[in-house]
Amino acid sequence: MESRSPVLRTPRLALFVPTDADRADVARLCADPQVMACFPRPLTSDEADAWFERIRAAHARDGFGVWTVKVLSAEGETFAGVVGLARPAFAPERVEILWRFLPNFWGRGYATEAARSVLAAALLPDREVLKGTGIELSPDLAATLERLGLEEIVAFTAAVNVRSEALKARLGMTHDPADDFDHPALSPHDRLSRHVLYRMSRDRMVKMSTKRRD
């Protein structure tokens, strides 16, 4: 039986390495037209399955990747979406943070909470400081992120995706228009071609954490 222990917990959420038990939920997420509004199109069942397999392969190869997000309640755990770290195919030297949440979980701060916890786990070197933020990390993931030693995480999205841009700003990520780019997998004439890029450095994450404690 596959392990269902969370790799990361916040006061309201638990993050898990995806298993076969999550396959249908991830397919449902990727098929939702609202979730995929700023992607070329929703994914078919086969395409979602292929994406799911790439997620699992990344975990096996790197020890990190995209995690499923479950909302915690007295009734148990409810699938809300995904959040995680990945190496973009067109820029494998970088690590990006990404997220997708089902529409009925929008507007409740879940995506912000999940993304902020991943940024903190990956960039805060002091694990005692991390504990003070209410984030609990599994020993295996903590060791992986420590070995990774990230100095920066990026996030990018289509310029038309104002909802995602607003969330990146709430996270405290910085944006320089000089970093924006045309996505290499899309035609220059595609409405989604132009992408904005945001950054979060280790130094900035540490400073933000210190301010919150003060």
mmCIF file of C-alpha atoms in Angstrom:
data_model
loop_
_atom_site.group_PDB
_atom_site.id
_atom_site.type_symbol
_atom_site.label_atom_id
_atom_site.label_comp_id
_atom_site.label_asym_id
_atom_site.label_seq_id
_atom_site.Cartn_x
_atom_site.Cartn_y
_atom_site.Cartn_z
ATOM 1 C CA MET A 1 0.000 0.000 0.000
ATOM 2 C CA GLU A 2 1.302 3.498 -0.877
ATOM 3 C CA SER A 3 2.104 5.830 1.991
ATOM 4 C CA ARG A 4 -0.373 8.595 2.732
ATOM 5 C CA SER A 5 1.683 10.501 5.279
ATOM 6 C CA PRO A 6 1.796 14.219 4.459
ATOM 7 C CA VAL A 7 5.140 15.745 3.539
ATOM 8 C CA LEU A 8 4.019 19.190 4.698
ATOM 9 C CA ARG A 9 1.243 20.489 6.934
ATOM 10 C CA THR A 10 -0.106 23.944 7.627
ATOM 11 C CA PRO A 11 -2.924 24.837 10.039
ATOM 12 C CA ARG A 12 -5.529 24.098 7.335
ATOM 13 C CA LEU A 13 -3.810 21.993 4.695
ATOM 14 C CA ALA A 14 -1.821 18.816 4.161
ATOM 15 C CA LEU A 15 0.432 18.163 1.147
ATOM 16 C CA PHE A 16 1.051 14.640 -0.129
ATOM 17 C CA VAL A 17 3.227 12.931 -2.709
ATOM 18 C CA PRO A 18 0.703 11.849 -5.374
ATOM 19 C CA THR A 19 -0.296 8.191 -5.481
ATOM 20 C CA ASP A 20 -2.670 6.245 -7.718
ATOM 21 C CA ALA A 21 -5.471 7.173 -5.315
ATOM 22 C CA ASP A 22 -5.115 10.799 -6.551
ATOM 23 C CA ARG A 23 -5.187 10.061 -10.270
ATOM 24 C CA ALA A 24 -8.918 10.712 -10.779
ATOM 25 C CA ASP A 25 -8.849 13.920 -8.724
ATOM 26 C CA VAL A 26 -5.917 15.288 -10.722
ATOM 27 C CA ALA A 27 -7.679 14.403 -13.978
ATOM 28 C CA ARG A 28 -10.793 16.242 -12.772
ATOM 29 C CA LEU A 29 -8.661 19.278 -11.908
ATOM 30 C CA CYS A 30 -6.963 19.333 -15.315
ATOM 31 C CA ALA A 31 -10.270 18.926 -17.160
ATOM 32 C CA ASP A 32 -11.949 21.870 -15.427
ATOM 33 C CA PRO A 33 -12.426 24.745 -17.921
ATOM 34 C CA GLN A 34 -12.114 27.425 -15.221
ATOM 35 C CA VAL A 35 -8.885 25.960 -13.855
ATOM 36 C CA MET A 36 -7.437 25.676 -17.365
ATOM 37 C CA ALA A 37 -8.764 28.997 -18.699
ATOM 38 C CA CYS A 38 -5.237 30.402 -19.100
ATOM 39 C CA PHE A 39 -3.814 27.234 -20.611
ATOM 40 C CA PRO A 40 -4.271 26.335 -24.280
ATOM 41 C CA ARG A 41 -7.224 24.065 -23.330
ATOM 42 C CA PRO A 42 -8.371 21.608 -20.671
ATOM 43 C CA LEU A 43 -6.537 18.285 -20.750
ATOM 44 C CA THR A 44 -8.084 15.087 -22.015
ATOM 45 C CA SER A 45 -8.085 12.056 -19.749
ATOM 46 C CA ASP A 46 -5.003 10.655 -21.505
ATOM 47 C CA GLU A 47 -3.164 13.987 -21.326
ATOM 48 C CA ALA A 48 -3.953 14.382 -17.623
ATOM 49 C CA ASP A 49 -2.745 10.839 -17.018
ATOM 50 C CA ALA A 50 0.527 11.600 -18.828
ATOM 51 C CA TRP A 51 0.990 14.766 -16.716
ATOM 52 C CA PHE A 52 0.304 12.733 -13.574
ATOM 53 C CA GLU A 53 2.978 10.207 -14.573
ATOM 54 C CA ARG A 54 5.488 13.016 -15.192
ATOM 55 C CA ILE A 55 4.733 14.360 -11.711
ATOM 56 C CA ARG A 56 5.387 10.966 -10.150
ATOM 57 C CA ALA A 57 8.559 10.489 -12.199
ATOM 58 C CA ALA A 58 9.865 13.855 -10.961
ATOM 59 C CA HIS A 59 9.325 12.813 -7.338
ATOM 60 C CA ALA A 60 11.167 9.534 -7.943
ATOM 61 C CA ARG A 61 14.038 11.331 -9.698
ATOM 62 C CA ASP A 62 14.412 14.522 -7.648
ATOM 63 C CA GLY A 63 12.733 13.856 -4.299
ATOM 64 C CA PHE A 64 10.437 16.848 -4.834
ATOM 65 C CA GLY A 65 7.769 17.909 -7.297
ATOM 66 C CA VAL A 66 4.051 18.667 -7.418
ATOM 67 C CA TRP A 67 2.063 17.628 -4.340
ATOM 68 C CA THR A 68 -1.651 17.080 -3.912
ATOM 69 C CA VAL A 69 -3.292 19.504 -1.478
ATOM 70 C CA LYS A 70 -5.950 18.294 0.954
ATOM 71 C CA VAL A 71 -8.059 20.626 3.090
ATOM 72 C CA LEU A 72 -8.220 19.424 6.683
ATOM 73 C CA SER A 73 -11.482 19.370 8.611
ATOM 74 C CA ALA A 74 -13.185 17.446 11.386
ATOM 75 C CA GLU A 75 -14.678 15.216 8.678
ATOM 76 C CA GLY A 76 -11.291 14.328 7.188
ATOM 77 C CA GLU A 77 -9.273 15.435 4.138
ATOM 78 C CA THR A 78 -10.722 16.859 0.914
ATOM 79 C CA PHE A 79 -8.812 17.183 -2.346
ATOM 80 C CA ALA A 80 -8.512 20.864 -3.318
ATOM 81 C CA GLY A 81 -5.772 20.977 -5.932
ATOM 82 C CA VAL A 82 -2.021 20.779 -6.387
ATOM 83 C CA VAL A 83 1.003 22.883 -5.512
ATOM 84 C CA GLY A 84 4.667 22.188 -5.955
ATOM 85 C CA LEU A 85 8.122 22.735 -7.367
ATOM 86 C CA ALA A 86 9.224 21.772 -10.862
ATOM 87 C CA ARG A 87 11.994 22.327 -13.380
ATOM 88 C CA PRO A 88 10.514 23.896 -16.537
ATOM 89 C CA ALA A 89 11.334 21.845 -19.637
ATOM 90 C CA PHE A 90 12.550 24.967 -21.473
ATOM 91 C CA ALA A 91 14.639 26.216 -18.509
ATOM 92 C CA PRO A 92 15.731 23.192 -16.420
ATOM 93 C CA GLU A 93 18.341 25.242 -14.568
ATOM 94 C CA ARG A 94 15.481 27.014 -12.761
ATOM 95 C CA VAL A 95 12.982 25.773 -10.192
ATOM 96 C CA GLU A 96 9.450 27.130 -10.454
ATOM 97 C CA ILE A 97 6.522 27.032 -8.063
ATOM 98 C CA LEU A 98 3.127 26.218 -9.533
ATOM 99 C CA TRP A 99 -0.397 25.627 -8.291
ATOM 100 C CA ARG A 100 -3.868 24.687 -9.545
ATOM 101 C CA PHE A 101 -6.996 24.616 -7.363
ATOM 102 C CA LEU A 102 -10.560 23.577 -8.045
ATOM 103 C CA PRO A 103 -12.890 26.612 -8.355
ATOM 104 C CA ASN A 104 -14.929 25.755 -5.259
ATOM 105 C CA PHE A 105 -11.745 26.305 -3.213
ATOM 106 C CA TRP A 106 -10.967 29.715 -4.719
ATOM 107 C CA GLY A 107 -11.299 32.842 -2.604
ATOM 108 C CA ARG A 108 -10.553 31.148 0.733
ATOM 109 C CA GLY A 109 -6.800 31.707 0.872
ATOM 110 C CA TYR A 110 -5.917 28.045 0.324
ATOM 111 C CA ALA A 111 -3.701 28.625 -2.722
ATOM 112 C CA THR A 112 -1.872 31.448 -0.937
ATOM 113 C CA GLU A 113 -1.379 29.307 2.174
ATOM 114 C CA ALA A 114 -0.140 26.334 0.174
ATOM 115 C CA ALA A 115 2.221 28.330 -2.034
ATOM 116 C CA ARG A 116 3.604 30.370 0.860
ATOM 117 C CA SER A 117 4.313 27.192 2.823
ATOM 118 C CA VAL A 118 6.218 25.654 -0.107
ATOM 119 C CA LEU A 119 8.280 28.814 -0.617
ATOM 120 C CA ALA A 120 9.100 28.944 3.083
ATOM 121 C CA ALA A 121 10.002 25.243 3.240
ATOM 122 C CA ALA A 122 12.303 25.537 0.236
ATOM 123 C CA LEU A 123 13.988 28.853 1.038
ATOM 124 C CA LEU A 124 14.133 29.291 4.828
ATOM 125 C CA PRO A 125 17.389 27.746 6.063
ATOM 126 C CA ASP A 126 16.444 27.856 9.761
ATOM 127 C CA ARG A 127 14.050 25.000 10.533
ATOM 128 C CA GLU A 128 13.179 26.505 13.912
ATOM 129 C CA VAL A 129 12.004 29.641 12.115
ATOM 130 C CA LEU A 130 9.936 27.437 9.816
ATOM 131 C CA LYS A 131 8.259 25.779 12.795
ATOM 132 C CA GLY A 132 7.329 29.210 14.099
ATOM 133 C CA THR A 133 5.314 29.835 10.935
ATOM 134 C CA GLY A 134 3.041 26.860 11.704
ATOM 135 C CA ILE A 135 4.534 24.686 8.953
ATOM 136 C CA GLU A 136 5.416 21.059 9.697
ATOM 137 C CA LEU A 137 7.789 19.333 7.296
ATOM 138 C CA SER A 138 8.564 15.623 6.962
ATOM 139 C CA PRO A 139 12.208 14.672 7.662
ATOM 140 C CA ASP A 140 12.638 13.302 4.134
ATOM 141 C CA LEU A 141 11.417 16.468 2.424
ATOM 142 C CA ALA A 142 13.410 18.661 4.825
ATOM 143 C CA ALA A 143 16.585 16.729 3.934
ATOM 144 C CA THR A 144 15.840 16.943 0.203
ATOM 145 C CA LEU A 145 15.269 20.699 0.285
ATOM 146 C CA GLU A 146 18.382 21.221 2.393
ATOM 147 C CA ARG A 147 20.476 19.303 -0.161
ATOM 148 C CA LEU A 148 18.862 21.271 -2.982
ATOM 149 C CA GLY A 149 19.971 24.552 -1.395
ATOM 150 C CA LEU A 150 17.790 26.789 -3.548
ATOM 151 C CA GLU A 151 18.687 30.471 -3.667
ATOM 152 C CA GLU A 152 15.693 31.463 -5.797
ATOM 153 C CA ILE A 153 12.316 30.155 -6.971
ATOM 154 C CA VAL A 154 10.479 31.589 -9.961
ATOM 155 C CA ALA A 155 6.852 31.551 -11.032
ATOM 156 C CA PHE A 156 5.428 32.400 -14.424
ATOM 157 C CA THR A 157 2.032 32.595 -16.049
ATOM 158 C CA ALA A 158 0.328 33.988 -19.126
ATOM 159 C CA ALA A 159 0.094 37.774 -18.916
ATOM 160 C CA VAL A 160 -3.690 37.524 -19.231
ATOM 161 C CA ASN A 161 -3.887 35.506 -16.000
ATOM 162 C CA VAL A 162 -4.486 38.413 -13.628
ATOM 163 C CA ARG A 163 -5.726 36.141 -10.819
ATOM 164 C CA SER A 164 -2.431 34.252 -10.748
ATOM 165 C CA GLU A 165 -0.432 37.486 -10.946
ATOM 166 C CA ALA A 166 -2.318 38.874 -7.961
ATOM 167 C CA LEU A 167 -1.512 35.775 -5.922
ATOM 168 C CA LYS A 168 2.193 36.028 -6.795
ATOM 169 C CA ALA A 169 2.161 39.634 -5.588
ATOM 170 C CA ARG A 170 0.439 38.599 -2.329
ATOM 171 C CA LEU A 171 3.203 36.067 -1.776
ATOM 172 C CA GLY A 172 5.724 38.898 -1.924
ATOM 173 C CA MET A 173 7.328 37.723 -5.163
ATOM 174 C CA THR A 174 8.987 40.428 -7.261
ATOM 175 C CA HIS A 175 8.374 41.237 -10.922
ATOM 176 C CA ASP A 176 10.651 42.978 -13.422
ATOM 177 C CA PRO A 177 9.027 43.500 -16.847
ATOM 178 C CA ALA A 178 12.463 42.896 -18.383
ATOM 179 C CA ASP A 179 12.105 39.233 -17.332
ATOM 180 C CA ASP A 180 8.838 38.701 -19.217
ATOM 181 C CA PHE A 181 9.032 36.367 -22.214
ATOM 182 C CA ASP A 182 7.155 34.631 -25.013
ATOM 183 C CA HIS A 183 6.556 30.994 -24.115
ATOM 184 C CA PRO A 184 8.628 28.809 -26.471
ATOM 185 C CA ALA A 185 5.894 26.169 -26.747
ATOM 186 C CA LEU A 186 3.322 28.663 -28.063
ATOM 187 C CA SER A 187 2.949 30.620 -31.277
ATOM 188 C CA PRO A 188 3.944 34.296 -30.888
ATOM 189 C CA HIS A 189 0.413 35.157 -32.055
ATOM 190 C CA ASP A 190 -1.286 33.028 -29.391
ATOM 191 C CA ARG A 191 -3.177 35.083 -26.785
ATOM 192 C CA LEU A 192 -1.316 33.116 -24.095
ATOM 193 C CA SER A 193 2.161 33.494 -25.578
ATOM 194 C CA ARG A 194 3.335 36.458 -23.499
ATOM 195 C CA HIS A 195 4.312 35.346 -19.996
ATOM 196 C CA VAL A 196 5.201 37.288 -16.863
ATOM 197 C CA LEU A 197 7.929 36.009 -14.553
ATOM 198 C CA TYR A 198 8.077 36.537 -10.791
ATOM 199 C CA ARG A 199 10.931 35.741 -8.402
ATOM 200 C CA MET A 200 11.401 34.923 -4.734
ATOM 201 C CA SER A 201 14.974 34.886 -3.455
ATOM 202 C CA ARG A 202 16.186 33.205 -0.292
ATOM 203 C CA ASP A 203 17.258 36.578 1.122
ATOM 204 C CA ARG A 204 13.830 38.097 0.494
ATOM 205 C CA MET A 205 12.060 35.106 2.056
ATOM 206 C CA VAL A 206 14.245 35.359 5.168
ATOM 207 C CA LYS A 207 13.578 39.107 5.474
ATOM 208 C CA MET A 208 9.827 38.617 5.068
ATOM 209 C CA SER A 209 9.852 35.882 7.714
ATOM 210 C CA THR A 210 11.770 38.108 10.119
ATOM 211 C CA LYS A 211 9.259 40.935 9.632
ATOM 212 C CA ARG A 212 6.334 38.626 10.355
ATOM 213 C CA ARG A 213 7.986 37.452 13.591
ATOM 214 C CA ASP A 214 8.666 41.053 14.639
#
